[in-house]
C-alpha positions in Angstrom: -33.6 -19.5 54.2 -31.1 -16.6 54.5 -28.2 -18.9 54.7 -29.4 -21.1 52.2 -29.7 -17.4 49.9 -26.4 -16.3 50.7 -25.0 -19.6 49.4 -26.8 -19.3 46.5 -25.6 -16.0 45.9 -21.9 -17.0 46.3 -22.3 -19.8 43.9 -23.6 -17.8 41.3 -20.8 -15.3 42.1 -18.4 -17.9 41.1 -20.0 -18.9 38.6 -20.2 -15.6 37.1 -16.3 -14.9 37.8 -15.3 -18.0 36.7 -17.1 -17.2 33.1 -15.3 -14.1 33.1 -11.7 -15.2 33.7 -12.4 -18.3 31.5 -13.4 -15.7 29.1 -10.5 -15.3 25.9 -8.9 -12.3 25.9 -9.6 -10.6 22.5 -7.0 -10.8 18.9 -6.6 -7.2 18.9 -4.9 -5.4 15.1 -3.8 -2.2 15.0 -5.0 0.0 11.8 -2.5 3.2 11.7 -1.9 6.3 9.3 -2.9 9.8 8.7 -6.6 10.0 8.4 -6.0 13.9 9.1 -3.6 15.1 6.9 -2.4 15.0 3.0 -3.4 11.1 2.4 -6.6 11.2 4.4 -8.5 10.7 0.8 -5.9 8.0 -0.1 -6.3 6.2 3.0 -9.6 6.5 3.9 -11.8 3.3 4.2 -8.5 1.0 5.3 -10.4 0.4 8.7 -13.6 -0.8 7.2 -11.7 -3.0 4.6 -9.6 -4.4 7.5 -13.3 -5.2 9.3 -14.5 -6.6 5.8 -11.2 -9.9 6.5 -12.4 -9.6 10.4 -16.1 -10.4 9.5 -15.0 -12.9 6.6 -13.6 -14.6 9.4 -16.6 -15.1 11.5 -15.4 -12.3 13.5 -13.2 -14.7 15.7 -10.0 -16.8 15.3 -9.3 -19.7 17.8 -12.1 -18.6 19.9 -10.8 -15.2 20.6 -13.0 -12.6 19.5 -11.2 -10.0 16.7 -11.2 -6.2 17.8 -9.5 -3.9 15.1 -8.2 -0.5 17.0 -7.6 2.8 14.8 -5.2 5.7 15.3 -4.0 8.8 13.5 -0.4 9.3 13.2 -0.7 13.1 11.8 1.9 11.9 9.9 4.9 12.5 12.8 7.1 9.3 13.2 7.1 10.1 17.2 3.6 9.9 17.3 3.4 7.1 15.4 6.0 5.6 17.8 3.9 6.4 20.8 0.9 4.8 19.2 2.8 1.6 18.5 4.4 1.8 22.0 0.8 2.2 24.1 -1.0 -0.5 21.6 1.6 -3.3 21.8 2.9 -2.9 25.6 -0.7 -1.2 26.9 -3.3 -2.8 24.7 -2.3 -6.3 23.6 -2.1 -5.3 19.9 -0.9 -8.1 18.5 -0.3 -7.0 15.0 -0.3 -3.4 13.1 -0.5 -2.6 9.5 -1.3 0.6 7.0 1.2 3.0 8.3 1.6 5.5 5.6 4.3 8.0 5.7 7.5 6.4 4.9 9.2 8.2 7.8 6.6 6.9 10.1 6.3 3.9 8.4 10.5 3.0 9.8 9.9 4.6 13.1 7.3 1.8 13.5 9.6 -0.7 12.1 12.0 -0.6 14.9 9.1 -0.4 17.7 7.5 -3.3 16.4 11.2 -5.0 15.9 12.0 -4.3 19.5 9.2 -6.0 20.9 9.0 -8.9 18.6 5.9 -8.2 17.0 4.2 -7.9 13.4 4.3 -4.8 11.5 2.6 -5.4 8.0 2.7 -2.2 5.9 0.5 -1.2 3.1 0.8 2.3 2.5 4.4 3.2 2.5 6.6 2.8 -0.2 10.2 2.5 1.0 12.1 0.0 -0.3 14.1 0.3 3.0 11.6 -2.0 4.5 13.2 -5.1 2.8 16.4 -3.5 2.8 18.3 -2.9 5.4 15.3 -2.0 7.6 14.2 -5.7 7.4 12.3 -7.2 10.1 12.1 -10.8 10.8 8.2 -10.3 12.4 7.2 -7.6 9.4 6.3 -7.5 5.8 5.8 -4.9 3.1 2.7 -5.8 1.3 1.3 -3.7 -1.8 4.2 -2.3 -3.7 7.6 -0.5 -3.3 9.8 2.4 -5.0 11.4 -0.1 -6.9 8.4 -1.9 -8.2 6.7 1.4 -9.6 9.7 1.8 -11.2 10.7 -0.9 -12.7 7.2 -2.0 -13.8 6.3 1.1 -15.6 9.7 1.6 -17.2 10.3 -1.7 -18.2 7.0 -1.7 -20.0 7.0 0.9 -21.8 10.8 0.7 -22.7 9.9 -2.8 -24.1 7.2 -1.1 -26.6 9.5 1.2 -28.0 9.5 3.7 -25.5 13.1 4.5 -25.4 13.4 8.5 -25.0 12.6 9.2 -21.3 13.1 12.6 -19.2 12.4 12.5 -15.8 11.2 15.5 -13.7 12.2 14.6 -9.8 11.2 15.5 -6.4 14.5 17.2 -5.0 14.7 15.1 -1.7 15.3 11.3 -0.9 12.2 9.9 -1.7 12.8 11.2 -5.5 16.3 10.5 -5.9 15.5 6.6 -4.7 12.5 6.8 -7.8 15.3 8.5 -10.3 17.7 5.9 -9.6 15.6 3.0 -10.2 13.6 4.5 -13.4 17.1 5.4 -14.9 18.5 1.4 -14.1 15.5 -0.1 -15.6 15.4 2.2 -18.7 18.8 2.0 -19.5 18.9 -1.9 -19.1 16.1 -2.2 -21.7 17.6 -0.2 -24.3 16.2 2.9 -23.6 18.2 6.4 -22.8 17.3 8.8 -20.4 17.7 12.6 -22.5 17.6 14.5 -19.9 16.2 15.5 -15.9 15.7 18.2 -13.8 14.7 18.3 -9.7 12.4 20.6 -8.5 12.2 21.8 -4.5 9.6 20.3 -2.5 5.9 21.7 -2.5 7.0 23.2 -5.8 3.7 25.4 -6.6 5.3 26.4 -10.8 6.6 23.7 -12.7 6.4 25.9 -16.0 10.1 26.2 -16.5 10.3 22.4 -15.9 8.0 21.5 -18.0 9.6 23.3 -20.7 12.6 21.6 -20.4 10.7 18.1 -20.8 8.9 19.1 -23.9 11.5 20.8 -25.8 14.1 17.3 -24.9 11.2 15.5 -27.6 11.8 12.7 -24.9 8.7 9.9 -25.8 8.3 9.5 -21.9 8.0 12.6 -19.5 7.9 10.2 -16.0 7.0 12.2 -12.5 9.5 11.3 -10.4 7.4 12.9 -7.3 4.3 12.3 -5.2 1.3 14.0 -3.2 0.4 18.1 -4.5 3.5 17.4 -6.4 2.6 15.2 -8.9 -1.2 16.7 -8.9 0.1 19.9 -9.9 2.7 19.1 -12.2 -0.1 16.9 -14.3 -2.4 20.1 -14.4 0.4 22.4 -15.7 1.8 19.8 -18.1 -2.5 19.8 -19.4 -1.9 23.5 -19.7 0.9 22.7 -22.0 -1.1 20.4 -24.1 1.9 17.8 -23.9 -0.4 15.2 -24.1 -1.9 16.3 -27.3 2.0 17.0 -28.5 2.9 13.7 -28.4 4.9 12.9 -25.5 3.0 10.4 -22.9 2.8 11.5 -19.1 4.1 8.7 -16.0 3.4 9.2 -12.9 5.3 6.8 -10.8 2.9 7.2 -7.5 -0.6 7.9 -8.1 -3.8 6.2 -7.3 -7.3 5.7 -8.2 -8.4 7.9 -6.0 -6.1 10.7 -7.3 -6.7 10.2 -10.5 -11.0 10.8 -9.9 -10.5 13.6 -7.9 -7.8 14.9 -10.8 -10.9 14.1 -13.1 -10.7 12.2 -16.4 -10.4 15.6 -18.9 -7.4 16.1 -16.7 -5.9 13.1 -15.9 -6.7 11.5 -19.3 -3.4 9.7 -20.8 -1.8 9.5 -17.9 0.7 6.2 -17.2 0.7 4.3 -14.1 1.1 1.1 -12.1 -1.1 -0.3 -9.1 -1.7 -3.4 -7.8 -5.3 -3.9 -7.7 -8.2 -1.8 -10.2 -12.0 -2.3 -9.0 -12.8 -3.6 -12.9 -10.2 -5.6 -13.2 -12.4 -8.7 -13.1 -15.6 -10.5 -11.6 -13.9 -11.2 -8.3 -12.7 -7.3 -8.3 -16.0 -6.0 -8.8 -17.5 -8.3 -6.6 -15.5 -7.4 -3.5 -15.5 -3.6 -4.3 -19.6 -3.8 -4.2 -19.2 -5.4 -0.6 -16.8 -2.5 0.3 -18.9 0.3 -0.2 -21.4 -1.3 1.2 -19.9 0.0 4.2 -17.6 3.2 2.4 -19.2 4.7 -0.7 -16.1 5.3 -2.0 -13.6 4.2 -5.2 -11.2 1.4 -3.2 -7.4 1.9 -4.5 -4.9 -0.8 -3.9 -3.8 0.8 -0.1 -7.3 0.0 1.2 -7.6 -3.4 -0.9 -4.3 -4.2 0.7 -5.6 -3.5 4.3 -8.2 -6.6 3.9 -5.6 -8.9 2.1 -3.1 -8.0 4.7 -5.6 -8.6 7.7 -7.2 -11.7 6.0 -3.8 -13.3 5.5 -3.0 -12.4 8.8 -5.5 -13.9 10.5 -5.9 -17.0 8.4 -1.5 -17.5 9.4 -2.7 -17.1 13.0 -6.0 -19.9 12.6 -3.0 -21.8 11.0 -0.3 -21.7 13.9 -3.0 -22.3 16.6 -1.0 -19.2 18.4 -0.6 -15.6 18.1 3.1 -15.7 19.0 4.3 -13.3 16.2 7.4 -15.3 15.2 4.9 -18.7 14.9 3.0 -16.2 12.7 5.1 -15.1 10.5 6.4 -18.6 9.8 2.6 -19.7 8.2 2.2 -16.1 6.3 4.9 -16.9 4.2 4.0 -21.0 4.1 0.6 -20.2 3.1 0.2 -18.8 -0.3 -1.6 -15.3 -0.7 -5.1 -15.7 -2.9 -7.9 -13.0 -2.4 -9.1 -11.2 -5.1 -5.8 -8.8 -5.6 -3.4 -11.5 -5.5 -2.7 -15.1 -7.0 0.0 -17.2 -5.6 1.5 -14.5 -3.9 4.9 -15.7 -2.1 6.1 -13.9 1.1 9.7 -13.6 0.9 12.2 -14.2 3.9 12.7 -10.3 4.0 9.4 -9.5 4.1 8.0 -8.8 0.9 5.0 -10.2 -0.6 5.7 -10.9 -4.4 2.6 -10.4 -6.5 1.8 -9.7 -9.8 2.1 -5.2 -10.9 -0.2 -4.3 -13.5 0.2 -1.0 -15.7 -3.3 1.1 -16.5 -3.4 4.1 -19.0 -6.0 6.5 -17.9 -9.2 6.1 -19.8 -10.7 10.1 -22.0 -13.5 11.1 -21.1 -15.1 9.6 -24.3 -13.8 6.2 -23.4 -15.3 5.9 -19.9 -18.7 5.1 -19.2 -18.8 6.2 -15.7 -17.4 8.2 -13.0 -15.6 4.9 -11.5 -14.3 3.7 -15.3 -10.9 5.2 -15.1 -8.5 2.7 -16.4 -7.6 0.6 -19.7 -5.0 -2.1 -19.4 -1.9 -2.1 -20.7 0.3 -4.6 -19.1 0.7 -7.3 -16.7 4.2 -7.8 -15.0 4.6 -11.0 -13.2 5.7 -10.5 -9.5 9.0 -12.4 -9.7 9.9 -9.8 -12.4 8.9 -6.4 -10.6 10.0 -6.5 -7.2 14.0 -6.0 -6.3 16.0 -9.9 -6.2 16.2 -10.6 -2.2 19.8 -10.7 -3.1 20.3 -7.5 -3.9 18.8 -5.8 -1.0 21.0 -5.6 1.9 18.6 -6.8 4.0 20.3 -8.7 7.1 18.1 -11.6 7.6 19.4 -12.8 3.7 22.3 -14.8 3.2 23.8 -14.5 0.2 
């Protein structure tokens, strides 16, 4: 009997081992950015949407079961490198996307490059990333510096807009914007009167904002970002330029700036996104499954984070592999269609061409609730807002 126990213990501890190493080893994405620091609003809720395309899934993709890791960059680039470092040699990451922090966002870029795997990124807006930072395993997925510029300027030069003075962000990230507004203006008829930079974390833009009004420009555009842009659209409110007139673009805001800016402030205020909750049925349906699980407003970052991830994965059920270079060559076989994007076309150097719409920011006496925020002004097809592949310098292109 004791021999005939032991046996039967050893078989079953086969059998039990042999489960486990026949188990599959888990699809394991990366979610990255600073959940910390100045975007942690902007940002917040890219995890769960990423879960929302895991579960839509079934939770698993060629058997293997789907585990989405999460990590806080603090918005350093050599953190962020030591994050991409420990998840794709440590922790079998196989891809990583958000990444916020255009700084962080190329620091990445080269990790992932380096290793031959796929970097998608949804947050940062550096046009670098198809440029001459392209990578033949990554993508740039929601929107660029170019496209906010040449969407919003080429709309609003096109309906007569045609006086424009542009208030920049003295470092690279403006200059990039300035360049591009100043391009698209000019090629649609439109002049630029006059501009004026500002330092960084500039807490009075009085004197600047003086400037813009007295030029009787049509268009005041914000050539800036974060507290920047925040506080330059409260002081311009204090100056009544709205009610003088002059309409107010800012060429990076969000949703979720624009209802913590509130409507009385924010009202009138010009801008381009990719995706709006109300935009239609499928938008609202997807944004009531979302805060199911985050009661809060989704922007176009965090609706990015599920069409990124459901693409993804849909590109690795496609390939039968997770080999990244396998990958890459379904994602841009496969057409993109979720609810922010139709027909969307991912481009040799990584960008995914969609459609750019342009909201004006509802008054208070036009809104019927805390989440209506936007009217609709325009629709740009995608072939005609993002940069031509061409002209991008990116060194996977032949011209």
């Amino acid at each position: 009997m004791r021999k005939i126990l032991v046996a039967g213990l050893a078989l079953a501890s086969l059998a039990v081992g042999s489960a486990w190493a026949q188990a599959p080893a888990p699809l394991r994405i990366g979610v990255i950015g600073g959940f910390t620091g100045v975007f942690s609003d902007l940002i917040g809720g890219e995890v769960e949407a990423a879960q929302m395309a895991v579960d839509e899934m079934g939770g698993k993709v060629l058997g293997r079961p789907i585990e989405i890791l999460s990590a806080d960059h603090q918005n350093k680039p050599d953190i962020g490198v030591a994050i991409a470092r420990k998840w794709y040699d440590v922790d079998g990451v196989s891809m990583i996307t958000g990444i916020d922090t255009s700084s962080v966002a190329l620091a990445v870029r080269k990790i992932a490059q380096e290793r031959s795997k796929i970097d998608i990124h949804t947050v940062a807006g550096t046009v670098d990333l198809t440029g001459p930072a392209c990578s033949a395993t990554g993508a740039h997925w929601v929107y660029d510096t170019y496209a906010l510029a040449r969407v919003v300027g080429s709309a609003l030069a096109k309906a007569g807009d045609d006086t424009w003075f542009l208030l920049t962000a003295d470092y690279a990230f403006g200059h990039a914007i300035e360049r591009d507004l100043t391009a698209v203006v000019t090629a649609n008829g439109g002049k630029i009167v006059g501009t004026v930079k500002h330092p960084l974390s500039t807490q009075d833009f009085s004197s600047f904002l003086l400037q813009a009004q007295a030029s009787k420009a049509k268009i005041i555009a914000l050539a800036n970002g974060g507290a920047d842009s925040v506080n330059s659209i409260k002081q311009a409110n204090e100056f009544a330029i709205g009610k003088g007139g002059q309409k107010l673009v800012t060429l990076v805001n969000f949703a979720t700036d624009v209802q913590a800016m509130t409507l009385p402030l924010a009202q009138g205020l010009i801008l381009t996104e990719a995706f709006y909750w109300d935009l239609n049925d499928e938008t609202r349906a997807w944004t009531a499954k979302f805060r199911q699980r985050k009661d809060k407003l989704p922007n176009m970052v965090i609706a990015g984070a599920y069409s990124a991830t459901l693409h993804y994965l849909k590109a690795v059920q496609a390939a039968g592999t997770d080999d990244a270079k396998a990958v890459m060559a379904k994602m841009r076989e496969l057409p993109v269609n979720d609810m922010m994007t139709r027909n969307g076309k991912l481009r040799e150097d990584g960008r995914l061409v969609r459609d750019m719409h342009v909201f004006q920011v509802k008054t208070p006496a036009e809104s019927k609730s805390k989440d209506d925020l936007y009217k609709l002004v325009t629709t740009v097809p995608g072939d005609q807002a993002y940069r031509p592949m061409k002209d991008g310098n990116c060194p996977l292109v032949k011209n």
